[in-house]
Structures are given as C-alpha cells and as structure tokens.
Coordinates of C-alpha atoms in Angstrom, one line a residue:
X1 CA -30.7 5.9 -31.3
X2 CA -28.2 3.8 -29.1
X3 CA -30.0 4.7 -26.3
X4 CA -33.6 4.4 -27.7
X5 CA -32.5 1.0 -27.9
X6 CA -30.8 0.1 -24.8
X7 CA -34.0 1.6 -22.9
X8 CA -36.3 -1.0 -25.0
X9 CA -34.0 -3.3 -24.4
X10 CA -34.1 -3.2 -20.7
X11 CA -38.0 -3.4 -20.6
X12 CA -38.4 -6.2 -22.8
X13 CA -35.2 -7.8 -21.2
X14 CA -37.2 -7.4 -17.9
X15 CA -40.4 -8.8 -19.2
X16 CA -38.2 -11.5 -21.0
X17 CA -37.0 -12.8 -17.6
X18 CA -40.7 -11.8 -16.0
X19 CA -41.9 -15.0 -18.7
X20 CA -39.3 -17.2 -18.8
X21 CA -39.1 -17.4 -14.5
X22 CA -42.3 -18.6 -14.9
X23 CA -42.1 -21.2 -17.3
X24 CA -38.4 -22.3 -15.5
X25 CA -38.1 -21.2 -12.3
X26 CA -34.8 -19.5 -11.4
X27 CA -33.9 -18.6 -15.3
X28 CA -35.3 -14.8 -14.4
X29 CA -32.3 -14.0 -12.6
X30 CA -29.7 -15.8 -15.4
X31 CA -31.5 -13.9 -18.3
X32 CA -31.7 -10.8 -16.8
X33 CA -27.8 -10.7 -16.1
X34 CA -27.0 -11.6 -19.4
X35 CA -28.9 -8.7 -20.9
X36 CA -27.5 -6.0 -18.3
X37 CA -23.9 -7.4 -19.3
X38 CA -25.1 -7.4 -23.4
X39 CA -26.1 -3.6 -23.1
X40 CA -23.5 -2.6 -21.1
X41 CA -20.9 -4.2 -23.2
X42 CA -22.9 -2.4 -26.7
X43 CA -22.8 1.2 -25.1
X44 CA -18.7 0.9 -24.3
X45 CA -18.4 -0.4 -28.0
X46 CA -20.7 2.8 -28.9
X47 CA -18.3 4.9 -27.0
X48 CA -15.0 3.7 -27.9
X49 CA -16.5 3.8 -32.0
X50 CA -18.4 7.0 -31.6
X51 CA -17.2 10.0 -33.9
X52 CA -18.9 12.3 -31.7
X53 CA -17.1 14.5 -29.4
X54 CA -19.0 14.1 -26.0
X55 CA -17.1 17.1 -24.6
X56 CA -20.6 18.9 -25.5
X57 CA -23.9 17.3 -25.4
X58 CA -24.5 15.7 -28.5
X59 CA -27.9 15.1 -29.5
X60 CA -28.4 11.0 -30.6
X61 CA -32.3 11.4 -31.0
X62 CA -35.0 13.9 -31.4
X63 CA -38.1 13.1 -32.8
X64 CA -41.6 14.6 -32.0
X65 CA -43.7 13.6 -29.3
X66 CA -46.6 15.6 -28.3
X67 CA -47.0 18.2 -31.3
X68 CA -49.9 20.3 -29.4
X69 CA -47.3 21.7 -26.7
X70 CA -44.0 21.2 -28.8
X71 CA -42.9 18.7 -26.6
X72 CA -40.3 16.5 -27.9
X73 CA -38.7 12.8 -27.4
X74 CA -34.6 14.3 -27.5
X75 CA -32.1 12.5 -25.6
X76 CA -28.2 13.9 -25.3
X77 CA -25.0 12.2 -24.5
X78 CA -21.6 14.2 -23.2
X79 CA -19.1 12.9 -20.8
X80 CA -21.2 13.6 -17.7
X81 CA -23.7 11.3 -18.7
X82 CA -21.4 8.3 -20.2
X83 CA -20.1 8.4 -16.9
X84 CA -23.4 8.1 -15.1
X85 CA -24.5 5.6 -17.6
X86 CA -21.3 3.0 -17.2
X87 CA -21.6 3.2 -13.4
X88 CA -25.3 2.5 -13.8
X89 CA -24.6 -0.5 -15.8
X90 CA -21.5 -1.7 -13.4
X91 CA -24.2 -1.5 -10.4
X92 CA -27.4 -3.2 -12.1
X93 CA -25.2 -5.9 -12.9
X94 CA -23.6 -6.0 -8.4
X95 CA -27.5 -5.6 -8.0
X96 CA -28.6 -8.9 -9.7
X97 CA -25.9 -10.7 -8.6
X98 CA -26.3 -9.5 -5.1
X99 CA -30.3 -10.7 -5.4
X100 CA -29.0 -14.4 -6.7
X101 CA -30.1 -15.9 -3.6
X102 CA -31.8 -12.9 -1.7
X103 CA -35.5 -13.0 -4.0
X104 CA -37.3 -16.0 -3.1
X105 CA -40.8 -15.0 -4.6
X106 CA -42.2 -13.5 -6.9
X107 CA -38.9 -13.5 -8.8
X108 CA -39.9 -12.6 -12.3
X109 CA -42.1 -9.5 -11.2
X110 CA -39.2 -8.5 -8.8
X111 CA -36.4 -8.6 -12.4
X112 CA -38.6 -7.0 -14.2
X113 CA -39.2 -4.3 -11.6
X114 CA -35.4 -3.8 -11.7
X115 CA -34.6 -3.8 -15.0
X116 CA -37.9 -1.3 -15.2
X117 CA -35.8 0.8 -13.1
X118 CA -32.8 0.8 -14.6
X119 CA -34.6 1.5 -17.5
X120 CA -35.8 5.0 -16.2
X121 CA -32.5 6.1 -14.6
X122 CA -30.5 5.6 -18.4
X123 CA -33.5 8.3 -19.2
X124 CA -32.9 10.3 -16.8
X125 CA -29.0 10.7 -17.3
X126 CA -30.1 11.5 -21.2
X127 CA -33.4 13.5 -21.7
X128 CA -32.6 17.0 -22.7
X129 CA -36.7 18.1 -23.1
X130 CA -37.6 18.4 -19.8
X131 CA -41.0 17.2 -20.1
X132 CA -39.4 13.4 -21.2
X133 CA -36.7 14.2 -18.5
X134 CA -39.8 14.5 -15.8
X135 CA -41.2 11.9 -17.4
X136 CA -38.2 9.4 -16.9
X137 CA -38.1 10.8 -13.2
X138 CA -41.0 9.1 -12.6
X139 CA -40.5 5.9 -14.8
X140 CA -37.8 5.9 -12.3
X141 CA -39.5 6.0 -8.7
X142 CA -42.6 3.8 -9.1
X143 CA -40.5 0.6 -9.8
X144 CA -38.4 1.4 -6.8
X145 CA -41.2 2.0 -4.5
X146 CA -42.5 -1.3 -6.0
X147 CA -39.2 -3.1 -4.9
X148 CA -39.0 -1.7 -1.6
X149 CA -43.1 -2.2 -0.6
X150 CA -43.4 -5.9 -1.7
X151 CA -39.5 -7.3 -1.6
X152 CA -38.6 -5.3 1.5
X153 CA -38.0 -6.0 5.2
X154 CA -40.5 -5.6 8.3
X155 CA -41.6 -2.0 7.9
X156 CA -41.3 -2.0 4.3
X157 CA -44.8 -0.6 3.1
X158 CA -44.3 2.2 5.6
X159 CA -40.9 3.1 3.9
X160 CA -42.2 2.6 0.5
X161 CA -45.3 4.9 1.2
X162 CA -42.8 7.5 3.0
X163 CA -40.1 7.4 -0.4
X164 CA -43.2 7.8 -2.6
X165 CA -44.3 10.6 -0.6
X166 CA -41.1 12.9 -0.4
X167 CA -40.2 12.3 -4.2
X168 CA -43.8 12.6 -5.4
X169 CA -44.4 16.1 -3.7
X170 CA -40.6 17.5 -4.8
X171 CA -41.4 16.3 -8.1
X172 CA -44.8 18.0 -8.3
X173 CA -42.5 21.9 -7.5
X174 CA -40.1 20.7 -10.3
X175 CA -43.3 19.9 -12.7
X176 CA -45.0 23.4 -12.0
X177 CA -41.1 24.5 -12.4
X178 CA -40.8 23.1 -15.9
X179 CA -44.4 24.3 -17.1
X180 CA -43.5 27.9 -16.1
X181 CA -39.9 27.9 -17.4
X182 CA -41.9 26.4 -21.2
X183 CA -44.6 29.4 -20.6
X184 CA -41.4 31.7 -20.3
X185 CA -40.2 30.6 -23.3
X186 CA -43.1 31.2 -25.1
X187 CA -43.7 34.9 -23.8
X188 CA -39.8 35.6 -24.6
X189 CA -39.9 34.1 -28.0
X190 CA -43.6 33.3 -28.9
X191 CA -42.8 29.4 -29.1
X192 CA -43.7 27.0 -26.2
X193 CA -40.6 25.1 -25.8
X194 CA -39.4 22.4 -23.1
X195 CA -36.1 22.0 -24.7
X196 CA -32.9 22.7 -22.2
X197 CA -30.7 24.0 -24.9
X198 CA -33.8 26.7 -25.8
X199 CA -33.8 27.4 -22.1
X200 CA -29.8 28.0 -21.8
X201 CA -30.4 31.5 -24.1
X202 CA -33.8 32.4 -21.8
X203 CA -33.2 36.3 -19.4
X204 CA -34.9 35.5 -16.3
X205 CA -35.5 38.9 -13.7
X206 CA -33.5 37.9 -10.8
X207 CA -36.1 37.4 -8.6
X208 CA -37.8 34.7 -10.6
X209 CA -34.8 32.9 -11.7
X210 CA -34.9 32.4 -7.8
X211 CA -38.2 31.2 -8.0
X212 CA -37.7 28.6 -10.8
X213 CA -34.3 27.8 -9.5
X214 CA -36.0 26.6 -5.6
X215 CA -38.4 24.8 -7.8
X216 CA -35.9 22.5 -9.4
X217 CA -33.5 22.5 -6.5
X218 CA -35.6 21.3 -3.8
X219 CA -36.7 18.3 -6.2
X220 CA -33.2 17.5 -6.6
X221 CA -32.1 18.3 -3.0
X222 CA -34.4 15.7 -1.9
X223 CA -33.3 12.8 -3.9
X224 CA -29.4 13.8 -3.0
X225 CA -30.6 13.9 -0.2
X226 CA -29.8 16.9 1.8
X227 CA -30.4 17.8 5.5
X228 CA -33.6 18.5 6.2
X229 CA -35.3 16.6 3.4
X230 CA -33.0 13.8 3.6
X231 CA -35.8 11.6 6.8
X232 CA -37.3 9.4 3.9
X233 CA -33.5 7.8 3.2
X234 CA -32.7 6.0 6.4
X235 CA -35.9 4.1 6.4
X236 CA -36.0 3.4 2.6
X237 CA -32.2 2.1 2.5
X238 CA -33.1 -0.4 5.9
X239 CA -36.3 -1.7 4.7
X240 CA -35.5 -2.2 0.7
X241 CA -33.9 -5.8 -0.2
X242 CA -30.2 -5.5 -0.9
X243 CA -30.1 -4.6 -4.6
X244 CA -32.8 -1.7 -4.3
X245 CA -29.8 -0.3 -1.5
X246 CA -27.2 -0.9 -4.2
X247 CA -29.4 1.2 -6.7
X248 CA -30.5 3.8 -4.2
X249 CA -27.3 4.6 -2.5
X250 CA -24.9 3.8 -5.8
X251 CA -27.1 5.3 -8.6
X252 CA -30.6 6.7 -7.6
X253 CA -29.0 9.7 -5.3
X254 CA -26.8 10.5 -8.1
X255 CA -29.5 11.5 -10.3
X256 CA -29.8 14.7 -7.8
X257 CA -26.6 15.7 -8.0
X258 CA -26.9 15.3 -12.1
X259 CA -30.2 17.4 -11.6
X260 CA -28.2 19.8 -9.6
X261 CA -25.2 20.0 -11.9
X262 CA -27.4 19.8 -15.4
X263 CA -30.6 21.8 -14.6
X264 CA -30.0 24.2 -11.5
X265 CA -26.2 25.5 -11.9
X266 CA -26.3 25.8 -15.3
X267 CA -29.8 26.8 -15.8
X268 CA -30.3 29.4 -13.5
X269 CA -26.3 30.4 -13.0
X270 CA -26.8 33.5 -11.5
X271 CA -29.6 32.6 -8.9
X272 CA -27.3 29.7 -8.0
X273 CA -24.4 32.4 -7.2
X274 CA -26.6 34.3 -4.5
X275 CA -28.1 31.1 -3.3
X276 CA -24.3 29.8 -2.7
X277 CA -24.1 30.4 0.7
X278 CA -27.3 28.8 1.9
X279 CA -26.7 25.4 -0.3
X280 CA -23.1 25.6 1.5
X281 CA -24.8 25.8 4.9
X282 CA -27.0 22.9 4.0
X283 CA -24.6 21.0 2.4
X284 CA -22.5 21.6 6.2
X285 CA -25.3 20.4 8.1
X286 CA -25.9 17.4 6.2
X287 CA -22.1 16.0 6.5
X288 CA -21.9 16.8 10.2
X289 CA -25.7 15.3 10.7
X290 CA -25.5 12.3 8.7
X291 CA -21.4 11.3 10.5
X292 CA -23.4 12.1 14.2
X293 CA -26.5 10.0 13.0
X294 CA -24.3 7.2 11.6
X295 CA -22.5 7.4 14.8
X296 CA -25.6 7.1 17.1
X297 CA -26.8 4.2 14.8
X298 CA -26.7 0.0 15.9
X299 CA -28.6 -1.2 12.9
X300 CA -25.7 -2.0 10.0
X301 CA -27.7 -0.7 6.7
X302 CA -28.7 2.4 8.5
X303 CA -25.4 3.5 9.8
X304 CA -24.7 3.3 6.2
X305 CA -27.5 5.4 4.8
X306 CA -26.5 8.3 7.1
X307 CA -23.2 8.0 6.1
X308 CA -24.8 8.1 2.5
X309 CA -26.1 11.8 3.6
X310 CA -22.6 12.9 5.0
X311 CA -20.9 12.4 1.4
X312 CA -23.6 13.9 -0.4
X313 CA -23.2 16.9 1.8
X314 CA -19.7 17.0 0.0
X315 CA -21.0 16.6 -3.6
X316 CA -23.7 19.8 -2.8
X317 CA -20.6 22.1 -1.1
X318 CA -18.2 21.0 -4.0
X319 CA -21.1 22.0 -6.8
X320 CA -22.0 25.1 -5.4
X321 CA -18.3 26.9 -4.8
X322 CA -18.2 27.2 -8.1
X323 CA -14.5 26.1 -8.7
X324 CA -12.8 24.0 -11.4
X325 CA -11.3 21.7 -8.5
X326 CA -14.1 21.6 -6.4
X327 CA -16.7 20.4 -9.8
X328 CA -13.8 17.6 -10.4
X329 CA -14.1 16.2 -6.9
X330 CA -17.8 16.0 -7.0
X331 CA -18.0 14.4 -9.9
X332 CA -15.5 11.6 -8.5
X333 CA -17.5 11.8 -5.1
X334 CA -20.6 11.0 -7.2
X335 CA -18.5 7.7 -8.5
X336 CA -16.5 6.8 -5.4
X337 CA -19.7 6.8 -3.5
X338 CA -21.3 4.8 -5.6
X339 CA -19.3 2.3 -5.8
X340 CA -18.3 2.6 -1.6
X341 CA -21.8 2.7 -0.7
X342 CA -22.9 0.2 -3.2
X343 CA -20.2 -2.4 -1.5
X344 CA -21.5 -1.6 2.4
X345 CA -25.0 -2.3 1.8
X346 CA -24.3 -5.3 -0.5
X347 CA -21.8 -6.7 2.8
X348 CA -25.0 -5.6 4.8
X349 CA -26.9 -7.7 2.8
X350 CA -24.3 -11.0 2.6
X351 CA -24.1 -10.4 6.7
X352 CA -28.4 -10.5 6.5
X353 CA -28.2 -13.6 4.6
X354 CA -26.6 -15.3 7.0
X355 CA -27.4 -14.4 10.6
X356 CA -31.1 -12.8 9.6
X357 CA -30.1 -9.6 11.7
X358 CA -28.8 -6.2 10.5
X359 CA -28.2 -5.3 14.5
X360 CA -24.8 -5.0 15.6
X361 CA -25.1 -6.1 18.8
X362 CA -25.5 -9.4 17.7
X363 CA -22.3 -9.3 15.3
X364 CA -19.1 -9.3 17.1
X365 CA -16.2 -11.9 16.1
X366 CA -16.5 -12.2 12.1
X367 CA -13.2 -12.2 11.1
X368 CA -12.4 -15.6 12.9
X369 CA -14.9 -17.4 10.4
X370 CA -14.9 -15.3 7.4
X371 CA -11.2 -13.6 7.1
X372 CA -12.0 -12.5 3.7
X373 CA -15.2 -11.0 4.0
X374 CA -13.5 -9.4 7.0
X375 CA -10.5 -7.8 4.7
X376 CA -13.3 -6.3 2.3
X377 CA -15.2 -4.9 4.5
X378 CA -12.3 -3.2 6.2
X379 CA -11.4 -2.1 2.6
X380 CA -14.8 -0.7 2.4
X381 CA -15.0 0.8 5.2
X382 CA -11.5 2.5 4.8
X383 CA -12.6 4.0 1.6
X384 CA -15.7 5.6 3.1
X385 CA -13.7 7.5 5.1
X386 CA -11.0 8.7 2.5
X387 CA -8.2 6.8 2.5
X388 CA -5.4 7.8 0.2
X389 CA -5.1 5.3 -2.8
X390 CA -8.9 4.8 -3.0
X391 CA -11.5 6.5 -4.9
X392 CA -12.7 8.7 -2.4
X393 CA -10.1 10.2 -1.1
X394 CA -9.7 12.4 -4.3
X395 CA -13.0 12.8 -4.4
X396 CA -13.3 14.2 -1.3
X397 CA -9.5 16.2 -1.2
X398 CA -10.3 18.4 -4.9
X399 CA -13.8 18.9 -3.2
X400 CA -12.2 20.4 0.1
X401 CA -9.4 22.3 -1.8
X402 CA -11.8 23.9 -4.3
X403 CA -14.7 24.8 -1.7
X404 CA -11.9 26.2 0.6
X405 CA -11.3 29.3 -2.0
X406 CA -15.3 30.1 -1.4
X407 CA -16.2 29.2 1.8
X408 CA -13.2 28.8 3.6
X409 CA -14.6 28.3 7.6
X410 CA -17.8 26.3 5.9
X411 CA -14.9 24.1 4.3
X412 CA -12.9 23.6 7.7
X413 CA -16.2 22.1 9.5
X414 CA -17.0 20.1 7.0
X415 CA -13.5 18.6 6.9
X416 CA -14.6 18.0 10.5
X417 CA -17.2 15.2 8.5
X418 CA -14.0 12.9 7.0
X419 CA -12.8 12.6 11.2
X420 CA -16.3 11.8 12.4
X421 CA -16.3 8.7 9.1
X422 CA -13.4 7.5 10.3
X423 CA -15.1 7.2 13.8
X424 CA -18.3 5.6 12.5
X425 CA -16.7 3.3 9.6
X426 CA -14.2 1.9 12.8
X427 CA -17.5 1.3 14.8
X428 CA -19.1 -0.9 11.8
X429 CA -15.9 -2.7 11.3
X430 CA -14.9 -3.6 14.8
X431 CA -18.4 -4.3 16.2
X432 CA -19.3 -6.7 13.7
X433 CA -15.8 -8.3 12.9
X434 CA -13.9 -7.8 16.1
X435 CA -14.4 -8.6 19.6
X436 CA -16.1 -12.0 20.9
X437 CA -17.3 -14.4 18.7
X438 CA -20.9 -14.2 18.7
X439 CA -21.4 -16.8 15.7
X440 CA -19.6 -18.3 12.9
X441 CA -20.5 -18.7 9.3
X442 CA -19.5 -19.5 6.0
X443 CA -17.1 -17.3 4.6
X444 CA -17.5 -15.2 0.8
X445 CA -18.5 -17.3 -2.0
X446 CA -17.6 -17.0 -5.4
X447 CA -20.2 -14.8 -6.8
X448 CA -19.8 -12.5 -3.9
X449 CA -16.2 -12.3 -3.9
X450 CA -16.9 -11.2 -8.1
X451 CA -19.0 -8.3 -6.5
X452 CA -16.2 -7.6 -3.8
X453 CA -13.4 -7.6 -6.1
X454 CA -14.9 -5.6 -8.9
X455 CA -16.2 -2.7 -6.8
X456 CA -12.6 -2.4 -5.0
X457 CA -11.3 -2.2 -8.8
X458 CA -13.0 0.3 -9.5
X459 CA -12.1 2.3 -6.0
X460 CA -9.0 1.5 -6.5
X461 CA -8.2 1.9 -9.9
X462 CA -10.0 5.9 -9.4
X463 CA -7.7 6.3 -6.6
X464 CA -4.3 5.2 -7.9
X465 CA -5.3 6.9 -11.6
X466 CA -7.8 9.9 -11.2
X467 CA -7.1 11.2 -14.5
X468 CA -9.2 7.8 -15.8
X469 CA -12.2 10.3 -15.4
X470 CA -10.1 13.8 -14.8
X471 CA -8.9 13.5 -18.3
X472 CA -12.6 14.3 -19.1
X473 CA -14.3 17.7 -18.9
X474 CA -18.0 17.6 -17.1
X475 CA -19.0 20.7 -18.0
X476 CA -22.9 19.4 -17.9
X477 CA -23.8 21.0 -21.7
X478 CA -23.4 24.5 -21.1

C-alpha cells in the first residue's frame, strides 16, 4: 500500500503545485520540494519499520484490475528496488532544486510534468504484472518527452520527437513480448496470466525463449542505452532543461538495466547464457564508442551524455558474465552513475545559467572566479573516471574482476574505456576551468552547493563503505 500511496501522492503533489503556482507565482517549486522530501522521508521510515524481509520480492499490493484478461494491479518491493526507489527520491529532489531558477514559464505545468514522472519511474521499479509494469513504462516517457519538447533548448521538439520515437517503437516489441509470454501461459497452464512470478515456473523451447527474450531486451537495451540504439541520447540529454538531464542520466537509464536484471536475466536465463557473448560485444562497443564520442565532443552536456553510454556499457558486460562480483559492481555502477552523471549535467546546467553557452570553446579560466564550483567539478569529473575512494571506482573494479572470469579479452578492451574517461573527463575540466580567462562569474550559491555536497556524499560515502549497499543481496526476485 506504501507505494499505492506515494504514487498518488506524487500526482496530486504535482497538480497541488500545478494550482497553487498559479494563484502565487513561484510557490510551485516550494510545494513541490516539500512533497518529494515528505515521501521520501515516509518510504525510509517504511523501510527501517518494515517486518518484511526484502531479500525476496515481497508483494505490498495486489488487487484486480482488468478481470477479462486476469490482469492485475500487484506491485513488489525487495532490495533491488528500495535501492532504485531512494536514489529516485535523492535525484527528484537535485532535480527541483536544480530547476529553482532554470523554469521561467509555465512553471506549474513544468512541476507537475516532473512530479508525473517521478510518479511513473516508482512504478516502474515496483510492478510485478507486466501489463501495469508496461503500463508505468509509458506513464514514464510521455511526461519526459513533455519536458524536454516545451522546457528544452533550441532543437528541442526535434529531440523530443526523436526520444519518443526510439522508446515508443522498443516498447511496442516488449508489448507484443508480454502478450505472447501471457498467451504462453495460458497454453501451458490453461490460465491467461501477466504475472512475473507465474512466468518464473513457464518451459520455453530454446528457440522461442530467444524470441521473447530479443523482445524484451531490445526495449531495455534502448533505454540503457547501448550502442547502436543509443543516437536518441545525445540529443535528448543537450536539448532537455537541466533537471530532465538529472532524471534521464541519474534515474530514467537505470530503469534498463532493472529491465535487464528483473525481466531478461532472470526470465529467460538460459537464452540470456547463449546470448552472452553478443550482449558482451555490445556492451564493448558501447564503452569504447561513447569515451571516443565524448572525446570528439565541444558541447559540455553532450560530452557528458556519451560518457553516459561508456558506463552503461559496464553495467550490460557486468549483467551478462554472469558472476556474483561482476552483478555487485553493476548494481553500484547503476548508483555511482547516477549520482556522477546527475552532478555533471546539473554543473552543465549552473555553467548555462550563467554564460548562456554549453560550448567549451567559450569556457576557459573558471576556477579564477568560482574556485569552488571548480573543486566540484574536478570531484566530479574524477569520479567519472574511477577514482579510488569514490563510488565508481568499485563499481567499475567488481564489474571488471567478475566479467574477466567470462570474457577475459572482452574485459581487457573494455578496461581500455576507464583510460579513454580519464582522457575526456581531463578535457571537460581543463577546458572549461583552466587556461585563459574567457569570463568571470559568480561563484556556487547556497542551494547549489546543497546539490554539490550531497551528491559527493553519496559518491563518497559508496566509495569509502561499499558494504552500505554490498551488505544487501540483489538477486532481482528470482
């Protein structure tokens, strides 16, 4: 029921601060942040109170929905998913901070938009009948093409339209996906059934396992995203204002590896063995094609987006070599990067704010004006790249150990990826704080420096304690 509630909650929280913005203008924001903090300070208390032993998904509400086909509103909690949850919440709340001066119109429709968002991803992280969980999916994407089409940059209908595009047409395989694996279910056991757990105990023949497994794994391969389906990301993440970056890099792309770990591993375990090899393959061209493109790239938000498909391309080799160490530093991957990513583009955005250009070429001497935003960003940047004593270096060294053991000359070019970050990460630093001074400017403000500080927290309390989320098992309900 707990999160039933914190699902309502969000949507009338976002219509909440949708009226009151426009009966006091500038109260959207305010209200909005005070309900994101409220529900996110509710599901810890659930949590830490909680009986339940989240070690196995544990079902918190299951009630009938569309009788005709069996289909039924059940939503699940284990560890995977609190996890997924809290770093939601910690984002949503850098988001609306991060948008405190950024929104300038059409504020209320733009808070509700997010909270309609955030909204959809706690759905996503919990449906167990895949019918809701598709449903959710989409609950998801239509307020984030919204944000991106009407609060975005110069291009921004043409990257909304693209985003829409890619997910809507890898959602449609995963929909015929899910009707097929229900009709399965029926001709198996003579009841139509969209329920994961009833699809756990379902025999596939080989060679259609392979064909429901593509179905869900190119719907989640393009929201990680992977090389070559990845095209949409780079222009979504440089037209969308700052705060649909911080949601799209820190939380949106995680719901594809969640997809990956919950529905295509453990769904279809044997198809994923044989299809091992080509997901490592992919997984190697992404990282070694996202750190050239970030390289190549002079525009601040995009560097960071390829980047954004370099990591990923850890998460999919970690997931799919099949090894205890290697499914531990995804998971961490999944949070470093979120929280990494989340603090590049929301610098990206503070940089915007003030000198209206995301082109480094025009940055150059930083530091001499704004030391501190300087020191985060070098903090930042640092932990993109793996740094020992930050989040994703563990991450990115139980990945690298554990996919050595399967794919041992796969694993050596990818560690090729972590060199080429360093590379790019140094370029974004030095080009936009270093060298001649281009212009001067303010340095961090208070809010900002709360959105600096608590995301290198959390970096670097994962990094100096990895047992904070290793003590945990994420064995995804199966």
């Amino acid at each position: 029921m707990i999160i039933s509630l914190l699902m309502i909650g969000l949507v009338l929280g976002g219509g909440f601060s949708w009226f009151m913005e426009e009966k006091r203008a500038e109260s959207g924001k305010l209200i909005c942040l005070l309900f994101i903090l409220l529900f996110m300070a509710a599901f810890i208390i659930y949590l830490m109170t909680s009986p339940l032993n989240f070690a196995q998904l544990q079902i918190t509400a299951d009630l009938a929905w569309i009788d005709v086909f069996n289909v039924r509103y059940r939503l699940a909690l284990d560890h995977l998913s609190n996890l997924l949850l809290i770093l939601t919440f910690m984002l949503s709340i850098i988001a609306v901070l991060i948008s405190w001066r950024e929104i300038t119109y059409r504020r209320g429709f733009y808070y509700f938009n997010l909270m309609l968002t955030i909204a959809g991803i706690v759905g996503v992280f919990t449906a167990v009948d895949m019918l809701l969980f598709f449903f959710f999916w989409e609950v998801m994407l239509l307020p984030m093409t919204a944000l991106i089409a009407i609060w975005g940059h110069e291009n921004r209908r043409f990257a909304a339209i693209k985003f829409f595009i890619f997910t809507q047409v890898s959602s449609l395989l995963m929909l015929i996906a899910i009707i097929l694996m229900a009709y399965l279910h029926q001709q198996q056991t003579g009841t139509l059934s969209f329920a994961y757990q009833d699809w756990l105990a379902l025999e596939l023949p080989p060679e259609l396992a392979t064909y429901m497994m593509l179905g869900f794994f190119i719907a989640f391969a393009v929201k990680l995203p992977s090389f070559p389906v990845h095209s949409w990301l780079p222009d979504a993440h440089t037209q969308a204002p700052t705060a649909g970056s911080v949601l799209l890099a820190g939380v949106l792309l995680k719901t594809g590896a969640y997809g990956l770990i919950r529905f295509v591993i453990l769904l279809f375990p044997d198809a994923s063995q044989n299809f091992a090899p080509i997901a490592a393959l992919l997984a190697l061209a992404s990282i070694l094609y996202g750190a050239k493109m970030a390289f190549a790239q002079s525009d601040f938000k995009r560097l960071v987006a390829y980047s954004s498909i370099s990591h990923m391309g850890f998460v999919m080799l970690a997931l799919f070599s099949f090894n205890a160490n290697a499914y531990q530093g995804a998971v961490i991957t999944i949070v470093a990067h979120g929280l990494s990513s989340a603090a590049l583009f929301s610098f990206a955005g503070m940089l915007y704010m003030r000198i209206r250009s995301r082109d480094l070429a025009k940055m150059g001497g930083f530091w001499h004006s704004a030391p501190v935003m300087g020191g985060y960003t070098l903090a930042f940047a640092a932990a993109a790249f793996g740094l020992p004593g930050l989040a994703n270096f563990i991450g990115e060294f139980f990945s690298l150990i554990g996919a050595f053991q399967r794919f041992p000359l796969i694993t050596i070019g990818a560690a090729l990826g972590i060199i080429g970050s360093a590379v790019y990460a140094m370029v974004l630093f030095q080009s936009s704080f270093h060298g001649p001074i281009k212009q001067g400017f303010i340095d961090l403000s208070i809010r900002e420096r709360i959105i600096a500080v608590s995301l290198l927290a959390g970096l670097l309390i994962i990094g100096i304690f990895p047992n904070v989320i290793l003590q945990f098992s994420f064995n995804g309900g199966g």
